[in-house]
PDB file of C-alpha atoms in Angstrom:
ATOM      1  CA  ARG S 241      95.928 107.306  75.093  1.00  0.00           C
ATOM      2  CA  SER S 242      98.303 106.834  78.013  1.00  0.00           C
ATOM      3  CA  MET S 243      95.443 105.690  80.237  1.00  0.00           C
ATOM      4  CA  LEU S 244      94.376 103.146  77.622  1.00  0.00           C
ATOM      5  CA  LEU S 245      97.941 101.820  77.458  1.00  0.00           C
ATOM      6  CA  LEU S 246      97.713 101.158  81.208  1.00  0.00           C
ATOM      7  CA  ILE S 247      94.117  99.893  81.264  1.00  0.00           C
ATOM      8  CA  ILE S 248      94.382  97.329  78.454  1.00  0.00           C
ATOM      9  CA  PRO S 249      97.297  95.298  79.939  1.00  0.00           C
ATOM     10  CA  GLY S 250      95.579  95.440  83.342  1.00  0.00           C
ATOM     11  CA  GLY S 251      92.428  93.988  81.828  1.00  0.00           C
ATOM     12  CA  LYS S 252      94.393  91.202  80.172  1.00  0.00           C
ATOM     13  CA  MET S 253      95.999  90.305  83.507  1.00  0.00           C
ATOM     14  CA  VAL S 254      92.611  90.008  85.208  1.00  0.00           C
ATOM     15  CA  VAL S 255      91.230  87.796  82.419  1.00  0.00           C
ATOM     16  CA  ARG S 256      94.280  85.521  82.499  1.00  0.00           C
ATOM     17  CA  ASP S 257      94.234  85.143  86.287  1.00  0.00           C
ATOM     18  CA  THR S 258      91.538  82.479  86.691  1.00  0.00           C
ATOM     19  CA  ALA S 259      91.411  82.637  90.489  1.00  0.00           C
ATOM     20  CA  GLY S 260      91.418  86.430  90.527  1.00  0.00           C
ATOM     21  CA  LEU S 261      88.610  86.468  87.985  1.00  0.00           C
ATOM     22  CA  ILE S 262      86.310  83.769  89.385  1.00  0.00           C
ATOM     23  CA  VAL S 263      86.739  83.782  93.184  1.00  0.00           C
ATOM     24  CA  PRO S 264      85.777  87.439  93.808  1.00  0.00           C
ATOM     25  CA  LEU S 265      82.598  86.876  91.804  1.00  0.00           C
ATOM     26  CA  GLY S 266      81.867  83.272  92.743  1.00  0.00           C
ATOM     27  CA  LEU S 267      82.147  83.654  96.530  1.00  0.00           C
ATOM     28  CA  PRO S 268      79.486  86.384  96.839  1.00  0.00           C
ATOM     29  CA  LEU S 269      77.229  84.444  94.454  1.00  0.00           C
ATOM     30  CA  LEU S 270      77.623  81.414  96.718  1.00  0.00           C
ATOM     31  CA  VAL S 271      76.560  83.558  99.702  1.00  0.00           C
ATOM     32  CA  LEU S 272      73.554  84.647  97.657  1.00  0.00           C
ATOM     33  CA  LEU S 273      72.577  81.088  96.779  1.00  0.00           C
ATOM     34  CA  THR S 274      72.806  79.872 100.381  1.00  0.00           C
ATOM     35  CA  SER S 275      70.782  82.777 101.783  1.00  0.00           C
ATOM     36  CA  ALA S 276      68.268  83.673  99.088  1.00  0.00           C
ATOM     37  CA  GLY S 277      65.895  80.726  99.464  1.00  0.00           C
ATOM     38  CA  SER S 278      64.511  81.595 102.881  1.00  0.00           C
ATOM     39  CA  ALA S 279      64.993  85.345 102.533  1.00  0.00           C
ATOM     40  CA  ALA S 280      62.879  85.502  99.382  1.00  0.00           C
ATOM     41  CA  ASP S 281      59.825  84.341 101.367  1.00  0.00           C
ATOM     42  CA  GLN S 282      60.108  87.010 104.089  1.00  0.00           C
ATOM     43  CA  VAL S 283      58.184  90.101 103.034  1.00  0.00           C
ATOM     44  CA  ILE S 284      59.445  93.167 104.912  1.00  0.00           C
ATOM     45  CA  GLU S 285      57.494  96.125 103.498  1.00  0.00           C
ATOM     46  CA  ASN S 286      55.836  97.311 100.281  1.00  0.00           C
ATOM     47  CA  GLY S 287      56.341  93.919  98.664  1.00  0.00           C
ATOM     48  CA  MET S 288      60.079  94.028  99.299  1.00  0.00           C
ATOM     49  CA  THR S 289      61.546  90.876 100.812  1.00  0.00           C
ATOM     50  CA  ALA S 290      64.518  90.201 103.041  1.00  0.00           C
ATOM     51  CA  LEU S 291      66.343  89.107  99.881  1.00  0.00           C
ATOM     52  CA  ASP S 292      65.883  92.563  98.378  1.00  0.00           C
ATOM     53  CA  LEU S 293      66.630  94.650 101.457  1.00  0.00           C
ATOM     54  CA  PHE S 294      69.247  92.614 103.318  1.00  0.00           C
ATOM     55  CA  VAL S 295      70.825  89.811 101.272  1.00  0.00           C
ATOM     56  CA  LEU S 296      71.352  91.580  97.943  1.00  0.00           C
ATOM     57  CA  PRO S 297      72.883  94.776  99.404  1.00  0.00           C
ATOM     58  CA  LEU S 298      75.238  92.681 101.536  1.00  0.00           C
ATOM     59  CA  VAL S 299      76.212  90.420  98.624  1.00  0.00           C
ATOM     60  CA  LEU S 300      76.917  93.360  96.340  1.00  0.00           C
ATOM     61  CA  VAL S 301      79.069  95.097  98.941  1.00  0.00           C
ATOM     62  CA  ILE S 302      80.983  91.854  99.633  1.00  0.00           C
ATOM     63  CA  MET S 303      81.670  91.588  95.904  1.00  0.00           C
ATOM     64  CA  ILE S 304      82.833  95.191  95.673  1.00  0.00           C
ATOM     65  CA  ALA S 305      85.049  94.839  98.753  1.00  0.00           C
ATOM     66  CA  THR S 306      86.565  91.513  97.640  1.00  0.00           C
ATOM     67  CA  ILE S 307      87.639  92.904  94.293  1.00  0.00           C
ATOM     68  CA  GLY S 308      88.548  96.385  95.484  1.00  0.00           C
ATOM     69  CA  VAL S 309      90.352  95.614  98.737  1.00  0.00           C
ATOM     70  CA  ILE S 310      91.909  92.188  98.034  1.00  0.00           C
ATOM     71  CA  ASN S 311      92.015  91.466  94.316  1.00  0.00           C
ATOM     72  CA  MET S 312      92.887  94.782  92.697  1.00  0.00           C
ATOM     73  CA  PRO S 313      95.879  95.667  94.944  1.00  0.00           C
ATOM     74  CA  SER S 314      97.551  92.326  94.236  1.00  0.00           C
ATOM     75  CA  PHE S 315      97.841  93.139  90.530  1.00  0.00           C
ATOM     76  CA  LEU S 316      99.485  96.476  91.236  1.00  0.00           C
ATOM     77  CA  ALA S 317     101.838  94.784  93.704  1.00  0.00           C
ATOM     78  CA  TYR S 318     102.757  92.396  90.887  1.00  0.00           C
ATOM     79  CA  TYR S 319     103.662  95.410  88.756  1.00  0.00           C
ATOM     80  CA  ARG S 320     105.917  96.630  91.568  1.00  0.00           C
ATOM     81  CA  ARG S 321     107.617  93.272  92.166  1.00  0.00           C
ATOM     82  CA  THR S 322     108.365  92.641  88.488  1.00  0.00           C
ATOM     83  CA  GLY S 323     109.785  96.119  87.947  1.00  0.00           C
ATOM     84  CA  ILE S 324     106.996  97.420  85.722  1.00  0.00           C
ATOM     85  CA  LEU S 325     106.379 100.330  88.082  1.00  0.00           C
ATOM     86  CA  ARG S 326     110.091 101.138  88.182  1.00  0.00           C
ATOM     87  CA  ARG S 327     110.095 101.469  84.401  1.00  0.00           C
ATOM     88  CA  LEU S 328     106.922 103.570  84.503  1.00  0.00           C
ATOM     89  CA  ALA S 329     108.616 105.913  86.978  1.00  0.00           C
ATOM     90  CA  VAL S 330     110.837 107.331  84.197  1.00  0.00           C
ATOM     91  CA  THR S 331     107.823 108.067  81.969  1.00  0.00           C
ATOM     92  CA  PRO S 332     105.293 110.929  82.278  1.00  0.00           C
ATOM     93  CA  ALA S 333     102.899 108.504  84.038  1.00  0.00           C
ATOM     94  CA  SER S 334     101.867 109.798  87.452  1.00  0.00           C
ATOM     95  CA  PRO S 335     101.006 107.658  90.493  1.00  0.00           C
ATOM     96  CA  PHE S 336      97.391 108.808  90.161  1.00  0.00           C
ATOM     97  CA  MET S 337      97.283 107.613  86.546  1.00  0.00           C
ATOM     98  CA  VAL S 338      98.622 104.168  87.457  1.00  0.00           C
ATOM     99  CA  LEU S 339      96.203 103.804  90.382  1.00  0.00           C
ATOM    100  CA  ALA S 340      93.247 105.102  88.356  1.00  0.00           C
ATOM    101  CA  ALA S 341      93.924 102.700  85.472  1.00  0.00           C
ATOM    102  CA  GLN S 342      93.902  99.709  87.818  1.00  0.00           C
ATOM    103  CA  ALA S 343      90.724 100.996  89.476  1.00  0.00           C
ATOM    104  CA  VAL S 344      88.992 101.243  86.086  1.00  0.00           C
ATOM    105  CA  VAL S 345      89.879  97.639  85.246  1.00  0.00           C
ATOM    106  CA  SER S 346      88.535  96.412  88.581  1.00  0.00           C
ATOM    107  CA  ALA S 347      85.401  98.564  88.264  1.00  0.00           C
ATOM    108  CA  ILE S 348      84.547  96.837  84.981  1.00  0.00           C
ATOM    109  CA  GLN S 349      84.917  93.478  86.738  1.00  0.00           C
ATOM    110  CA  ILE S 350      82.622  94.520  89.561  1.00  0.00           C
ATOM    111  CA  ILE S 351      79.964  95.840  87.168  1.00  0.00           C
ATOM    112  CA  VAL S 352      79.883  92.437  85.483  1.00  0.00           C
ATOM    113  CA  GLY S 353      79.583  90.789  88.909  1.00  0.00           C
ATOM    114  CA  ILE S 354      76.727  93.051  90.023  1.00  0.00           C
ATOM    115  CA  ILE S 355      74.773  92.325  86.854  1.00  0.00           C
ATOM    116  CA  ALA S 356      75.337  88.586  87.316  1.00  0.00           C
ATOM    117  CA  ALA S 357      74.270  88.674  90.987  1.00  0.00           C
ATOM    118  CA  PHE S 358      71.052  90.566  90.350  1.00  0.00           C
ATOM    119  CA  ALA S 359      70.207  88.442  87.305  1.00  0.00           C
ATOM    120  CA  LEU S 360      70.639  85.274  89.391  1.00  0.00           C
ATOM    121  CA  ALA S 361      68.560  86.669  92.262  1.00  0.00           C
ATOM    122  CA  ALA S 362      65.793  87.870  89.941  1.00  0.00           C
ATOM    123  CA  LEU S 363      65.558  84.793  87.738  1.00  0.00           C
ATOM    124  CA  ALA S 364      66.030  82.130  90.409  1.00  0.00           C
ATOM    125  CA  PHE S 365      64.400  83.743  93.448  1.00  0.00           C
ATOM    126  CA  GLY S 366      62.154  86.495  92.115  1.00  0.00           C
ATOM    127  CA  ALA S 367      64.128  89.411  93.557  1.00  0.00           C
ATOM    128  CA  ASN S 368      62.570  92.829  93.065  1.00  0.00           C
ATOM    129  CA  PRO S 369      64.399  95.672  91.325  1.00  0.00           C
ATOM    130  CA  PRO S 370      65.332  98.709  93.423  1.00  0.00           C
ATOM    131  CA  ALA S 371      62.464 101.038  94.252  1.00  0.00           C
ATOM    132  CA  ASN S 372      64.748 103.979  93.464  1.00  0.00           C
ATOM    133  CA  ILE S 373      67.026 102.892  90.631  1.00  0.00           C
ATOM    134  CA  ALA S 374      68.855 106.210  90.284  1.00  0.00           C
ATOM    135  CA  ALA S 375      69.699 106.384  93.992  1.00  0.00           C
ATOM    136  CA  THR S 376      70.781 102.735  93.989  1.00  0.00           C
ATOM    137  CA  ILE S 377      73.154 103.276  91.063  1.00  0.00           C
ATOM    138  CA  GLY S 378      74.548 106.374  92.754  1.00  0.00           C
ATOM    139  CA  VAL S 379      75.153 104.497  96.015  1.00  0.00           C
ATOM    140  CA  VAL S 380      76.802 101.597  94.159  1.00  0.00           C
ATOM    141  CA  VAL S 381      79.167 103.993  92.361  1.00  0.00           C
ATOM    142  CA  LEU S 382      80.029 105.734  95.639  1.00  0.00           C
ATOM    143  CA  ALA S 383      80.518 102.380  97.405  1.00  0.00           C
ATOM    144  CA  ILE S 384      82.864 101.214  94.638  1.00  0.00           C
ATOM    145  CA  ALA S 385      84.872 104.436  94.913  1.00  0.00           C
ATOM    146  CA  ALA S 386      85.037 104.219  98.724  1.00  0.00           C
ATOM    147  CA  LEU S 387      86.073 100.579  98.993  1.00  0.00           C
ATOM    148  CA  TYR S 388      88.476 100.880  96.087  1.00  0.00           C
ATOM    149  CA  SER S 389      90.126 103.828  97.800  1.00  0.00           C
ATOM    150  CA  VAL S 390      90.858 101.481 100.715  1.00  0.00           C
ATOM    151  CA  GLY S 391      92.332  99.010  98.243  1.00  0.00           C
ATOM    152  CA  LEU S 392      94.420 101.754  96.654  1.00  0.00           C
ATOM    153  CA  ILE S 393      96.130 102.371  99.998  1.00  0.00           C
ATOM    154  CA  VAL S 394      97.048  98.680 100.141  1.00  0.00           C
ATOM    155  CA  ALA S 395      98.189  98.783  96.509  1.00  0.00           C
ATOM    156  CA  ALA S 396     100.287 101.874  97.108  1.00  0.00           C
ATOM    157  CA  VAL S 397     102.451 100.349  99.833  1.00  0.00           C
ATOM    158  CA  ALA S 398     102.443  96.532  99.473  1.00  0.00           C
ATOM    159  CA  PRO S 399     105.832  95.438  98.062  1.00  0.00           C
ATOM    160  CA  THR S 400     104.739  91.981  96.861  1.00  0.00           C
ATOM    161  CA  PRO S 401     101.504  90.272  95.759  1.00  0.00           C
ATOM    162  CA  ASN S 402     101.552  88.054  98.869  1.00  0.00           C
ATOM    163  CA  SER S 403     101.869  90.991 101.237  1.00  0.00           C
ATOM    164  CA  SER S 404      99.147  92.773  99.289  1.00  0.00           C
ATOM    165  CA  VAL S 405      96.760  89.844  99.715  1.00  0.00           C
ATOM    166  CA  ALA S 406      97.611  89.631 103.429  1.00  0.00           C
ATOM    167  CA  LEU S 407      96.983  93.340 104.023  1.00  0.00           C
ATOM    168  CA  GLY S 408      93.875  93.224 101.870  1.00  0.00           C
ATOM    169  CA  LEU S 409      92.444  90.271 103.795  1.00  0.00           C
ATOM    170  CA  ILE S 410      93.035  92.040 107.112  1.00  0.00           C
ATOM    171  CA  ALA S 411      91.278  95.173 105.866  1.00  0.00           C
ATOM    172  CA  PHE S 412      88.459  93.187 104.242  1.00  0.00           C
ATOM    173  CA  PHE S 413      87.630  91.074 107.288  1.00  0.00           C
ATOM    174  CA  ALA S 414      88.002  93.985 109.705  1.00  0.00           C
ATOM    175  CA  LEU S 415      85.651  96.209 107.716  1.00  0.00           C
ATOM    176  CA  GLY S 416      83.298  93.301 106.975  1.00  0.00           C
ATOM    177  CA  ALA S 417      83.080  92.075 110.554  1.00  0.00           C
ATOM    178  CA  LEU S 418      82.276  95.570 111.837  1.00  0.00           C
ATOM    179  CA  GLY S 419      79.934  96.207 108.915  1.00  0.00           C
ATOM    180  CA  GLY S 420      77.663  93.200 109.455  1.00  0.00           C
ATOM    181  CA  MET S 421      79.121  90.661 107.035  1.00  0.00           C
ATOM    182  CA  PHE S 422      78.835  87.853 109.599  1.00  0.00           C
ATOM    183  CA  GLY S 423      75.422  88.885 110.922  1.00  0.00           C
ATOM    184  CA  GLY S 424      73.623  92.036 111.879  1.00  0.00           C
ATOM    185  CA  ARG S 425      75.663  94.730 113.613  1.00  0.00           C
ATOM    186  CA  GLU S 426      73.199  94.623 116.494  1.00  0.00           C
ATOM    187  CA  ALA S 427      75.008  91.493 117.693  1.00  0.00           C
ATOM    188  CA  LEU S 428      78.190  93.536 118.232  1.00  0.00           C
ATOM    189  CA  PRO S 429      78.918  95.614 121.327  1.00  0.00           C
ATOM    190  CA  ALA S 430      77.316  99.038 120.951  1.00  0.00           C
ATOM    191  CA  PRO S 431      80.573 100.991 120.367  1.00  0.00           C
ATOM    192  CA  LEU S 432      81.718  98.546 117.671  1.00  0.00           C
ATOM    193  CA  ALA S 433      78.293  98.536 116.020  1.00  0.00           C
ATOM    194  CA  GLU S 434      78.348 102.330 115.926  1.00  0.00           C
ATOM    195  CA  LEU S 435      81.871 102.336 114.487  1.00  0.00           C
ATOM    196  CA  GLY S 436      80.913  99.773 111.852  1.00  0.00           C
ATOM    197  CA  GLY S 437      78.141 102.016 110.591  1.00  0.00           C
ATOM    198  CA  TRP S 438      80.650 104.822 110.001  1.00  0.00           C
ATOM    199  CA  LEU S 439      83.173 102.652 108.161  1.00  0.00           C
ATOM    200  CA  PRO S 440      82.803 102.162 104.382  1.00  0.00           C
ATOM    201  CA  PHE S 441      81.530  98.559 104.429  1.00  0.00           C
ATOM    202  CA  GLY S 442      78.712  99.164 106.910  1.00  0.00           C
ATOM    203  CA  ALA S 443      77.862 102.573 105.452  1.00  0.00           C
ATOM    204  CA  ALA S 444      77.646 101.052 101.958  1.00  0.00           C
ATOM    205  CA  VAL S 445      75.321  98.248 103.083  1.00  0.00           C
ATOM    206  CA  ASP S 446      73.028 100.642 104.971  1.00  0.00           C
ATOM    207  CA  ALA S 447      72.935 103.187 102.139  1.00  0.00           C
ATOM    208  CA  LEU S 448      72.241 100.501  99.539  1.00  0.00           C
ATOM    209  CA  THR S 449      69.445  99.034 101.677  1.00  0.00           C
ATOM    210  CA  ALA S 450      67.791 102.442 101.974  1.00  0.00           C
ATOM    211  CA  ALA S 451      68.074 103.138  98.247  1.00  0.00           C
ATOM    212  CA  TRP S 452      66.732  99.679  97.361  1.00  0.00           C
ATOM    213  CA  ALA S 453      63.707 100.248  99.592  1.00  0.00           C
ATOM    214  CA  GLY S 454      63.086 103.659  98.063  1.00  0.00           C
ATOM    215  CA  ALA S 455      63.754 105.452 101.337  1.00  0.00           C
ATOM    216  CA  PRO S 456      65.938 108.569 101.579  1.00  0.00           C
ATOM    217  CA  VAL S 457      69.582 107.619 101.929  1.00  0.00           C
ATOM    218  CA  PRO S 458      70.909 109.087 105.213  1.00  0.00           C
ATOM    219  CA  VAL S 459      73.281 111.960 104.571  1.00  0.00           C
ATOM    220  CA  GLU S 460      75.770 110.712 107.173  1.00  0.00           C
ATOM    221  CA  GLN S 461      76.290 107.490 105.238  1.00  0.00           C
ATOM    222  CA  LEU S 462      76.944 109.389 102.037  1.00  0.00           C
ATOM    223  CA  LEU S 463      79.400 111.595 103.906  1.00  0.00           C
ATOM    224  CA  CYS S 464      81.175 108.513 105.286  1.00  0.00           C
ATOM    225  CA  LEU S 465      81.582 107.033 101.817  1.00  0.00           C
ATOM    226  CA  GLY S 466      82.591 110.342 100.255  1.00  0.00           C
ATOM    227  CA  GLY S 467      85.075 111.038 103.036  1.00  0.00           C
ATOM    228  CA  THR S 468      86.621 107.601 102.554  1.00  0.00           C
ATOM    229  CA  VAL S 469      87.095 108.324  98.848  1.00  0.00           C
ATOM    230  CA  VAL S 470      88.918 111.581  99.536  1.00  0.00           C
ATOM    231  CA  VAL S 471      91.068 110.289 102.404  1.00  0.00           C
ATOM    232  CA  GLY S 472      91.872 106.992 100.690  1.00  0.00           C
ATOM    233  CA  THR S 473      92.780 108.504  97.333  1.00  0.00           C
ATOM    234  CA  VAL S 474      94.976 111.239  98.794  1.00  0.00           C
ATOM    235  CA  THR S 475      96.667 108.805 101.187  1.00  0.00           C
ATOM    236  CA  ALA S 476      97.325 106.296  98.397  1.00  0.00           C
ATOM    237  CA  ALA S 477      98.850 108.975  96.172  1.00  0.00           C
ATOM    238  CA  LEU S 478     101.085 110.244  99.016  1.00  0.00           C
ATOM    239  CA  LEU S 479     102.247 106.751 100.034  1.00  0.00           C
ATOM    240  CA  PHE S 480     102.655 105.409  96.506  1.00  0.00           C
ATOM    241  CA  ARG S 481     106.012 103.721  95.879  1.00  0.00           C
ATOM    242  CA  TRP S 482     107.352 102.891  92.434  1.00  0.00           C
ATOM    243  CA  GLU S 483     109.551 100.085  93.815  1.00  0.00           C
TER     244      GLU S 483
END
């Protein structure tokens, strides 16, 4: 019951914030629209196209990272600035409960975005479904948890919504640039390309590509994402400030 009392107001805030609702979903869909046309014609293997194996995994991870690292922390920072967290501090609510409730709200938003992105890609460009649906769903869930744990660190320490957005943008672009958001990681210097593959953005893209193709997902990528979840969640809980 206590979780629901935290989740419901958080959901209402997301719905009422037009920019926070549309931009995190619309921007990745725009990337999809500008890249899908040519990628859909490039068959890579087993009938899978570049749209399936490269564009869609990247678009989905961008969507997850935008909401988890930039959007979600700003709402929690708003709670802190307006004194909501200070009032919650005298209740039985724990920092983990507050962080988890906000993560649930954002996870619902990202699920809607993923469904919309795949529906657009399938209906407009003939995208293929994942060869291994179960593995793909598992990777998506782990990617959401990993990237949201990064956002939870931002949410735990940012005193204001503006500072939250600033910190979130820095984290988003740093992880995205090293993870191949602006082109393949092979264009980066070798040490940076290697680092990008171990960070949550790059690991999520690579793992999702493997699952979509039906190939075994490398264990090291799963370990990277799982390690990020543990480190990020514990760090966020330790650094959490009520005001």
